[in-house]
Short mmCIF file of C-alpha atoms and ligand atoms in Angstrom, two decimals:
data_model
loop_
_atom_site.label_atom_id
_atom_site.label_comp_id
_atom_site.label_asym_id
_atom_site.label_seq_id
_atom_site.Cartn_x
_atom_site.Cartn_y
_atom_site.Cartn_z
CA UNK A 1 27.75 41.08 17.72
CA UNK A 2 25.92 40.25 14.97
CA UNK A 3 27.18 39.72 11.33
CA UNK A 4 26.02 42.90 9.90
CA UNK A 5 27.93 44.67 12.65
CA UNK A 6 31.06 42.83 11.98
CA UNK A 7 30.82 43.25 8.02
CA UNK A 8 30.49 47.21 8.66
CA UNK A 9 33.97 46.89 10.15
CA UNK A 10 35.21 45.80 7.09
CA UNK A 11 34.55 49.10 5.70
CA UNK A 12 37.99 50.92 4.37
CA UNK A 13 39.13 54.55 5.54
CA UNK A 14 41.21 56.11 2.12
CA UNK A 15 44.22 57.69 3.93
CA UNK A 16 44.86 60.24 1.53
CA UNK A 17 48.15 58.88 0.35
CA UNK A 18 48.39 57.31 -3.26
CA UNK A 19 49.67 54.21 -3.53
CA UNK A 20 48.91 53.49 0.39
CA UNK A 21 45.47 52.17 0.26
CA UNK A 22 46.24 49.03 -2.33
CA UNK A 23 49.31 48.24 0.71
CA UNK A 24 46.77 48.08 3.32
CA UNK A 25 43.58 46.12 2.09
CA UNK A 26 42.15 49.59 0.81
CA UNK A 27 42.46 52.10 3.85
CA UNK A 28 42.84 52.18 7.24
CA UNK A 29 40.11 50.54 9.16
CA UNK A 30 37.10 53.20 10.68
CA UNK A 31 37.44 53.65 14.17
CA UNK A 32 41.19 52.37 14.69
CA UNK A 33 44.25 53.77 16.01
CA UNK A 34 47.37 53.86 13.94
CA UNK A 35 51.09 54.79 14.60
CA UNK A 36 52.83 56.99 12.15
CA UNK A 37 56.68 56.93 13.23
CA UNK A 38 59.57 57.97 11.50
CA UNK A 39 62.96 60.32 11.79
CA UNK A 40 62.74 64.07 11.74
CA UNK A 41 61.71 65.12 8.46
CA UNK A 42 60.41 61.80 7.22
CA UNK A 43 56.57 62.67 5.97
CA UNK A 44 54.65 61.98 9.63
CA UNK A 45 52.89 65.39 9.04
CA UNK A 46 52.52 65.62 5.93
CA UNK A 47 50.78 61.86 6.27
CA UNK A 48 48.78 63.60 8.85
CA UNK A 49 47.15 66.19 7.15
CA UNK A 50 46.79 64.48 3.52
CA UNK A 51 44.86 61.68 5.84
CA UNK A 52 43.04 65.40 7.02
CA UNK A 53 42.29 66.81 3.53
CA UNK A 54 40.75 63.00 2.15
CA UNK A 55 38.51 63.31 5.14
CA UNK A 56 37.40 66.62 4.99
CA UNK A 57 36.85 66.22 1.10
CA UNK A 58 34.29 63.78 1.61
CA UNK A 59 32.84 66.00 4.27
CA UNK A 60 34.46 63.74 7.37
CA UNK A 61 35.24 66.36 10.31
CA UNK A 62 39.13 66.27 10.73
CA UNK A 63 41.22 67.82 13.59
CA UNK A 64 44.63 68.14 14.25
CA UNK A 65 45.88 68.08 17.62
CA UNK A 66 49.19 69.99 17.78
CA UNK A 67 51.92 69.40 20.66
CA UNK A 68 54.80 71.74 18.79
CA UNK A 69 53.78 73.31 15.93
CA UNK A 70 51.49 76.52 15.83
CA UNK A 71 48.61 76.41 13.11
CA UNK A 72 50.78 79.40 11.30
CA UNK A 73 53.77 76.94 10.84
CA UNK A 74 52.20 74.03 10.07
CA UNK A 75 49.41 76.12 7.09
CA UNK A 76 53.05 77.77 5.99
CA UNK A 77 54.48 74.62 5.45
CA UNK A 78 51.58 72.80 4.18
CA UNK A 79 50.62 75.97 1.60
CA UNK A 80 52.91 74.74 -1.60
CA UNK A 81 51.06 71.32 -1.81
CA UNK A 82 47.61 71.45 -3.47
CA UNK A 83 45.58 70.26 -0.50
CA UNK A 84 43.79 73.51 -0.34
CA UNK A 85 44.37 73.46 3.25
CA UNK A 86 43.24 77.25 3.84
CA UNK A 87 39.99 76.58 2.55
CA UNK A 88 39.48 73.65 5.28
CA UNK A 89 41.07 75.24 8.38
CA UNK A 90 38.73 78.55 7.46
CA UNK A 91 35.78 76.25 6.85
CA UNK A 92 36.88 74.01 9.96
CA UNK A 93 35.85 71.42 7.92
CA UNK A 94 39.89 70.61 9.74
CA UNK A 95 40.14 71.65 13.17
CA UNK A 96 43.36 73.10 14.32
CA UNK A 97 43.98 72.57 18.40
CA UNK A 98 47.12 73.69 19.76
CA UNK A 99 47.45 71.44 23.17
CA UNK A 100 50.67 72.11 23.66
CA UNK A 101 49.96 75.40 24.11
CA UNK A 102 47.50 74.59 26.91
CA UNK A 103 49.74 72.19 28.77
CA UNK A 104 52.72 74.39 28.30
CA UNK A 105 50.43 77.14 30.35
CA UNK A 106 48.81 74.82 33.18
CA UNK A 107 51.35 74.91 36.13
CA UNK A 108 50.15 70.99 37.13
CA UNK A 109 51.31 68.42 35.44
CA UNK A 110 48.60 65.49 33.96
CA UNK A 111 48.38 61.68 34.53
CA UNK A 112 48.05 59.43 31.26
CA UNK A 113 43.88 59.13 32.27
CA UNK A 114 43.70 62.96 32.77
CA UNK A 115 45.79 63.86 29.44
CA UNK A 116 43.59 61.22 27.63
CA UNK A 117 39.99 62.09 28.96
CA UNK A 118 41.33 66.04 27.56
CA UNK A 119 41.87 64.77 24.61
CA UNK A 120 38.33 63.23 24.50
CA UNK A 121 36.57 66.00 25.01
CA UNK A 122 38.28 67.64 23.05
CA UNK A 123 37.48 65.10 19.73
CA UNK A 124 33.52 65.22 20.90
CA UNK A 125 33.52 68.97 21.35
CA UNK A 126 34.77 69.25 17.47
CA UNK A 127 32.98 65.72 16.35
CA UNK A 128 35.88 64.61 14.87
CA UNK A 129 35.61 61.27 12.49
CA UNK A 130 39.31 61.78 12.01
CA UNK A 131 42.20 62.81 14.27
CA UNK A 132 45.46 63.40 14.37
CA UNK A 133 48.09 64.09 17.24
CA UNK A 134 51.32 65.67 16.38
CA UNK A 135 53.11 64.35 18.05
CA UNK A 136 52.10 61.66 20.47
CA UNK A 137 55.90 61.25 21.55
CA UNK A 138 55.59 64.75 23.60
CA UNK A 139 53.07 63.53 25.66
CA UNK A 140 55.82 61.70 27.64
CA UNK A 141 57.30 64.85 28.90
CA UNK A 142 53.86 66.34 30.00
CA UNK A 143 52.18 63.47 32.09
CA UNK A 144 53.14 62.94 36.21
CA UNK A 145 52.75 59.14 36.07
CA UNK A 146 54.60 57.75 33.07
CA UNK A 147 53.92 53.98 34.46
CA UNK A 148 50.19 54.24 33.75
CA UNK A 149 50.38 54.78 30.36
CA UNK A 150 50.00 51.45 29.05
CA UNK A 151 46.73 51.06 30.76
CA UNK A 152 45.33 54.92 29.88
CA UNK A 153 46.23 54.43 26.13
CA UNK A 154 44.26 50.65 26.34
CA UNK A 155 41.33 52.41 27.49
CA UNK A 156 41.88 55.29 24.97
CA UNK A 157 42.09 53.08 21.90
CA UNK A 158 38.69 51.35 23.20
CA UNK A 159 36.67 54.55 23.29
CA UNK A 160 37.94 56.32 20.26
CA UNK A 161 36.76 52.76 18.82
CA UNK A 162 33.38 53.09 20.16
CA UNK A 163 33.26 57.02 18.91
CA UNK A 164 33.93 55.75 15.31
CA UNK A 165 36.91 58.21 15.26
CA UNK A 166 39.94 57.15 13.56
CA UNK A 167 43.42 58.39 14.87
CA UNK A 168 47.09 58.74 13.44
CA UNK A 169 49.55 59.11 16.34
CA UNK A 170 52.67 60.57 14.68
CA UNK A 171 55.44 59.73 16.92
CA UNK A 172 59.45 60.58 16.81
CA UNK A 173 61.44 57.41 15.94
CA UNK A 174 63.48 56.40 19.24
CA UNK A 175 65.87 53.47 18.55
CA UNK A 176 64.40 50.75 16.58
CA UNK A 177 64.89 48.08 19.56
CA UNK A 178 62.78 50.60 22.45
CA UNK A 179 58.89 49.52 21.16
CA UNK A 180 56.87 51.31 22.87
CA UNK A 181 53.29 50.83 24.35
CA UNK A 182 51.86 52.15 20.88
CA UNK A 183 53.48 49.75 18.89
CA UNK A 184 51.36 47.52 20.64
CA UNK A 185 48.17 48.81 21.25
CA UNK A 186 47.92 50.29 17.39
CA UNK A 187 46.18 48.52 14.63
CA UNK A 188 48.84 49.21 12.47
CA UNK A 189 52.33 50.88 12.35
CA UNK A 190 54.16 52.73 9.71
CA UNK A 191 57.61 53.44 9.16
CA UNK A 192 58.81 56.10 7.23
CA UNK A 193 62.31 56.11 6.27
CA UNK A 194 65.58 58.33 4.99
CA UNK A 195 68.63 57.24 4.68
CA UNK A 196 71.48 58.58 1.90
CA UNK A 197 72.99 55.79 -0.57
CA UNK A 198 75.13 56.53 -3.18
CA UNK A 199 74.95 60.60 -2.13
CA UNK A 200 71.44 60.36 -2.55
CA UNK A 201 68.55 61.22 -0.08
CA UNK A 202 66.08 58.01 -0.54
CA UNK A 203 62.62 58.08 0.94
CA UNK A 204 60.74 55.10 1.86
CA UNK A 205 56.91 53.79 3.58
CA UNK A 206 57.27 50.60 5.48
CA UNK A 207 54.32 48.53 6.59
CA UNK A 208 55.63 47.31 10.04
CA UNK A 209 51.84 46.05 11.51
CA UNK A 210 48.24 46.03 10.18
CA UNK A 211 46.05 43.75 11.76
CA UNK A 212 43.43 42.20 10.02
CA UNK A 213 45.58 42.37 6.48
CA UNK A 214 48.04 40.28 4.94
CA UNK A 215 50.84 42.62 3.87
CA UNK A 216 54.37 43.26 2.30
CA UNK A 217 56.65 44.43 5.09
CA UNK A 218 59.33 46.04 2.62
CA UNK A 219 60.58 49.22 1.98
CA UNK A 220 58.30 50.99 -0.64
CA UNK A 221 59.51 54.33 -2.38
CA UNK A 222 58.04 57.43 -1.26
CA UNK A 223 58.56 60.69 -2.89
CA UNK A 224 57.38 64.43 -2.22
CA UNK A 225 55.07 65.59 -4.90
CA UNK A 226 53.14 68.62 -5.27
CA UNK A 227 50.20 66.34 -4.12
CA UNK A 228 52.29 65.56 -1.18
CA UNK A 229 53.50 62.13 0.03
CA UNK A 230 52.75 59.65 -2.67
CA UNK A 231 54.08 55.76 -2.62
CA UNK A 232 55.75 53.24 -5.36
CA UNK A 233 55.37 49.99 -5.15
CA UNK A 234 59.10 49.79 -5.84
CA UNK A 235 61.43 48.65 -3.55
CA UNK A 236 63.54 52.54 -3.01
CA UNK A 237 66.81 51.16 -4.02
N1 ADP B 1 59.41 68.43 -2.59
C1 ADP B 1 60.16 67.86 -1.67
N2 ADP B 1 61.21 67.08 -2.00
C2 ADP B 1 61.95 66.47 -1.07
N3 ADP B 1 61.74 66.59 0.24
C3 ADP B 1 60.73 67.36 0.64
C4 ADP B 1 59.88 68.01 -0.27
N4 ADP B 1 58.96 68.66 0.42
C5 ADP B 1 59.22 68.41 1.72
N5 ADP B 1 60.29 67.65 1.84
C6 ADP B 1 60.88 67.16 3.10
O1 ADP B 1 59.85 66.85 3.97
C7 ADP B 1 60.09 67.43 5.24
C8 ADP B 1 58.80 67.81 5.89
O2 ADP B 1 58.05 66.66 6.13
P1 ADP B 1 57.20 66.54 7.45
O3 ADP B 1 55.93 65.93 7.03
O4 ADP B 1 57.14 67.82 8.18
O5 ADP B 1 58.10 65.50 8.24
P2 ADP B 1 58.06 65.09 9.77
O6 ADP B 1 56.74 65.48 10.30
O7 ADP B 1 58.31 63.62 9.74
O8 ADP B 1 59.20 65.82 10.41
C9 ADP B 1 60.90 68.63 4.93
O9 ADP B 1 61.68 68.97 6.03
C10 ADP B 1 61.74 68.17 3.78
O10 ADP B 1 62.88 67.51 4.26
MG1 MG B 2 56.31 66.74 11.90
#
């Protein structure tokens, strides 16, 4: 690889979030996978589609790959932030694509390779430059060999690397000792927290992985803002 090619690499993704870029050497790195994970209710989609709206504002195709949610739930509860999300699922300048409703409907159940080519054709058909599943955790109860995932997802996170697409997998937080293949094979991982303290709900972004950046692995303060997600550089306490 020559030096030019390497240096290009070192090009910075904004994800959307203020306050995340200057955590993570100025963005997420172009063609990388990253793991969103947190409790119910923690930010995951709203991370998702503000990392959407960035893209699509600097005319970067963006599509959302939903598992649960219906595009009508997920435009209702993304309406009362000013990411003028109508304007970019009518424009498709975001791409809505509800898979779960296609699994949920095909009587055969996938392997890991099968769910993942899908999911490849599905990010060429829409050239996507940014993608985000929601939520990679359900994927677990729609694939016939669960002990091939680790390899699948390897070979995953190589192509979308060599499409120039860059992914958030949002996944459900299972118990903070079960890591899962993700953890591993992501460029970076973060945590978004809730917990009450003093009878108050406090919010918080944690930096658990990013390779390729030194980094501050403590709690920052996240609030909800009419903007969306937005992070302090505050410890949330
Ligand atoms: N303005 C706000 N103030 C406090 N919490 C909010 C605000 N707006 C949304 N929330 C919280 O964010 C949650 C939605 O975040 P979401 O991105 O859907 O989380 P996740 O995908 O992790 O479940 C809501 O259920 C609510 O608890
Ligand atoms: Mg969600």
């Amino acid at each position: 690889m020559y030096v030019g090619e390497l240096l290009k690499g070192l090009d910075r993704l904004p994800t959307g979030v203020p306050g995340l870029d200057n955590l993570i050497g100025g963005g997420f790195l172009p063609g990388r996978v990253y793991l969103i994970t947190g409790p119910p209710g923690s930010g995951k989609t709203t991370l998702g589609i503000q990392f959407l709206v960035e893209g699509a504002n600097n005319d970067e195709k963006g599509l959302f790959i939903s598992l649960f949610e219906t595009q009508d739930v997920i435009l209702r509860d993304m309406l009362r932030y000013n990411f003028g999300i109508l304007e970019h699922f009518q424009s498709k300048r975001i791409a809505f694509y509800d898979l779960g409703e296609i699994l949920l409907s095909t009587n055969r159940e996938l392997t890991w390779d099968e769910l993942f080519k899908l999911l490849i054709e599905i990010i060429k058909r829409e050239k996507a430059k940014r993608v985000v599943i929601d939520s990679f955790s359900l994927f677990e109860s729609f694939v016939s060999d669960p002990a091939g995932k680790k390899k699948a997802l390897g070979r995953f996170v190589r192509l979308l690397r060599s499409l120039e697409v860059t992914t958030l997998l949002l996944a459900e937080m299972l118990s903070s000792e079960k890591y899962t293949d993700e953890y591993y094979l992501a460029d970076g991982v973060i945590v978004l927290h809730h917990f009450m303290r003093n009878y108050q709900m406090v919010r918080a972004l944690q930096i658990l992985k990013m390779r390729g950046v030194p980094h501050d692995s403590n709690l920052k303060r996240l609030r909800f803002t009419t903007d969306g997600i937005r992070v302090y550089p505050e410890a949330p306490l």
